[in-house]
XYZ file of C-alpha atoms in Angstrom:
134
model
C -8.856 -31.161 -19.395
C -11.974 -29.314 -18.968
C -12.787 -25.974 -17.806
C -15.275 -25.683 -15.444
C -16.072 -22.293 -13.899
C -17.223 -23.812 -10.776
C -12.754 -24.982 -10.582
C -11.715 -21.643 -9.834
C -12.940 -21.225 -6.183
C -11.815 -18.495 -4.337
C -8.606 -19.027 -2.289
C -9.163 -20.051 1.190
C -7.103 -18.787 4.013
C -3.961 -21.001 5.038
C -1.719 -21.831 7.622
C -0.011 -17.707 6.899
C -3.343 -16.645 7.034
C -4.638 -14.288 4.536
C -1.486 -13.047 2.507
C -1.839 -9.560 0.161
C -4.581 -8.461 2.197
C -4.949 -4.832 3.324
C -6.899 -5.802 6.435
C -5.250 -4.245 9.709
C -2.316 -6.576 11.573
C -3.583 -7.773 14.461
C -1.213 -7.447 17.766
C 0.867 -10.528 17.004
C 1.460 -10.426 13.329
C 2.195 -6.334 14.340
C 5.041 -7.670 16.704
C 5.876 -10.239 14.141
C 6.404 -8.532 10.568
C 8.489 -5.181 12.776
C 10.552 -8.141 14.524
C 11.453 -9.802 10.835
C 12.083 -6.348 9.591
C 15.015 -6.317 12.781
C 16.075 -9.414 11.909
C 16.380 -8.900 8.772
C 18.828 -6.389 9.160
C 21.165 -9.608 9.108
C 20.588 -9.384 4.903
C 21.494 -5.816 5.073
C 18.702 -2.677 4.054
C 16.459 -4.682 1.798
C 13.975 -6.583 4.412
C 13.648 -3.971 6.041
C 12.643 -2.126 2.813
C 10.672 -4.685 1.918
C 8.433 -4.676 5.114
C 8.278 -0.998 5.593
C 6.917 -0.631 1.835
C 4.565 -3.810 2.450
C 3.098 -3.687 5.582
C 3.511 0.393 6.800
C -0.137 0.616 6.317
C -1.169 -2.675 7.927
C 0.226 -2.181 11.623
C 1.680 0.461 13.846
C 4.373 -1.122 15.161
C 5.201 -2.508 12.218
C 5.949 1.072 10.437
C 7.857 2.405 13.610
C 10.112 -0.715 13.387
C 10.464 -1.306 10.216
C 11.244 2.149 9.225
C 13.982 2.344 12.406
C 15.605 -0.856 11.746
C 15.889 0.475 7.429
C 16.999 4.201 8.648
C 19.387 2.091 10.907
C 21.031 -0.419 8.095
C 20.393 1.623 4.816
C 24.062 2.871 5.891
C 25.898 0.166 7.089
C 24.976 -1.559 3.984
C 25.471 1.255 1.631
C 29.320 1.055 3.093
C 29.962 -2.373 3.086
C 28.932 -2.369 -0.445
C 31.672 0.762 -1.606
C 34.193 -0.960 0.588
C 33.685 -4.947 -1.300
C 33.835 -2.485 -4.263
C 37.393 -1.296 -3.220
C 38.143 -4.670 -2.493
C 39.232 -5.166 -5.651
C 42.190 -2.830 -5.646
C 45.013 -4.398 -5.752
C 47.495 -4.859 -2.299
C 45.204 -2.658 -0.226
C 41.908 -4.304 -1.159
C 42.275 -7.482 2.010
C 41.873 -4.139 4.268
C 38.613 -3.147 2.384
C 37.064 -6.314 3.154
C 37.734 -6.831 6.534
C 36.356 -3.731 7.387
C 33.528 -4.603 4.957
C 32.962 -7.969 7.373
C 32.924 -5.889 10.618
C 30.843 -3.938 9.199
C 28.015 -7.202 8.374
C 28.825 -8.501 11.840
C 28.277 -5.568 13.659
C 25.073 -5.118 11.857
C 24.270 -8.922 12.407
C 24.668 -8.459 15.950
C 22.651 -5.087 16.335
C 20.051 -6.445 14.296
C 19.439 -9.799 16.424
C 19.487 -7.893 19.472
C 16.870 -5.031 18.308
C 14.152 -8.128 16.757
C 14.882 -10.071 20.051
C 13.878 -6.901 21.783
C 11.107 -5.828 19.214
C 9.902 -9.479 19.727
C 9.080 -8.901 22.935
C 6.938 -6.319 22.643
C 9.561 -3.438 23.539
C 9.957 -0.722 20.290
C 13.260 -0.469 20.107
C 16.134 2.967 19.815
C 19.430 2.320 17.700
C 22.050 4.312 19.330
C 23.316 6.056 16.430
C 20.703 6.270 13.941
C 20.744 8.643 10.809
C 16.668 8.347 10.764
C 16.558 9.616 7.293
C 13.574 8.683 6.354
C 10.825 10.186 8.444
């Protein structure tokens, strides 16, 4: 195979658009990336992590959201990760893990409601929310 410099075109922009950029969101992928970063919430803290590091800088609403839904799961997920760690004690540990799964379902469920709310446009509250990072 030959190497041609005229083979390495620059990438053209695809069906996700231009990915990596640092270009501003506009108002749909804003709504978008802060409703994945809700939804997300299903998978525990990291998503939300993920999209508030990522994309803070690229949108608005994307840094309100995604920063509410990680102050809102960092928590949850922090404690259902101690209590699968007492799971493994022994007689007591079938306790530890069912509060460790009402602990993913309640999240599961919060989390689907706030992105279908997010989705629509609305920013969206967590009744109890630590908000630790600012």
């Amino acid at each position: 195979m030959s190497q041609n410099w005229q083979d390495h075109r620059e990438p053209r922009e695809g069906r996700l658009g231009k990915v990596g950029g640092t270009e501003p969101f506009t108002a749909s992928e804003d709504r978008q990336w802060a409703t994945l970063a809700h939804f997300g919430g299903i998978l525990g803290c990291v998503p939300s992590l993920l999209v508030y590091l990522s994309f803070k800088d690229r949108g608005p609403f994307t840094a309100q959201e995604s920063k509410e839904a990680l102050n809102f799961t960092l928590p949850p997920t922090l404690a259902a990760l101690v209590l699968n760690l007492f799971a493994f004690i022994p007689v007591v540990g079938v306790y530890f893990e069912v509060l460790a799964t009402l602990i993913w379902v309640g999240l599961a469920i919060l989390s689907v409601t706030a992105g279908i709310e997010v989705n629509r446009g609305q920013p969206f509250r967590y009744r109890f929310n630590l908000r630790w990072i600012k």
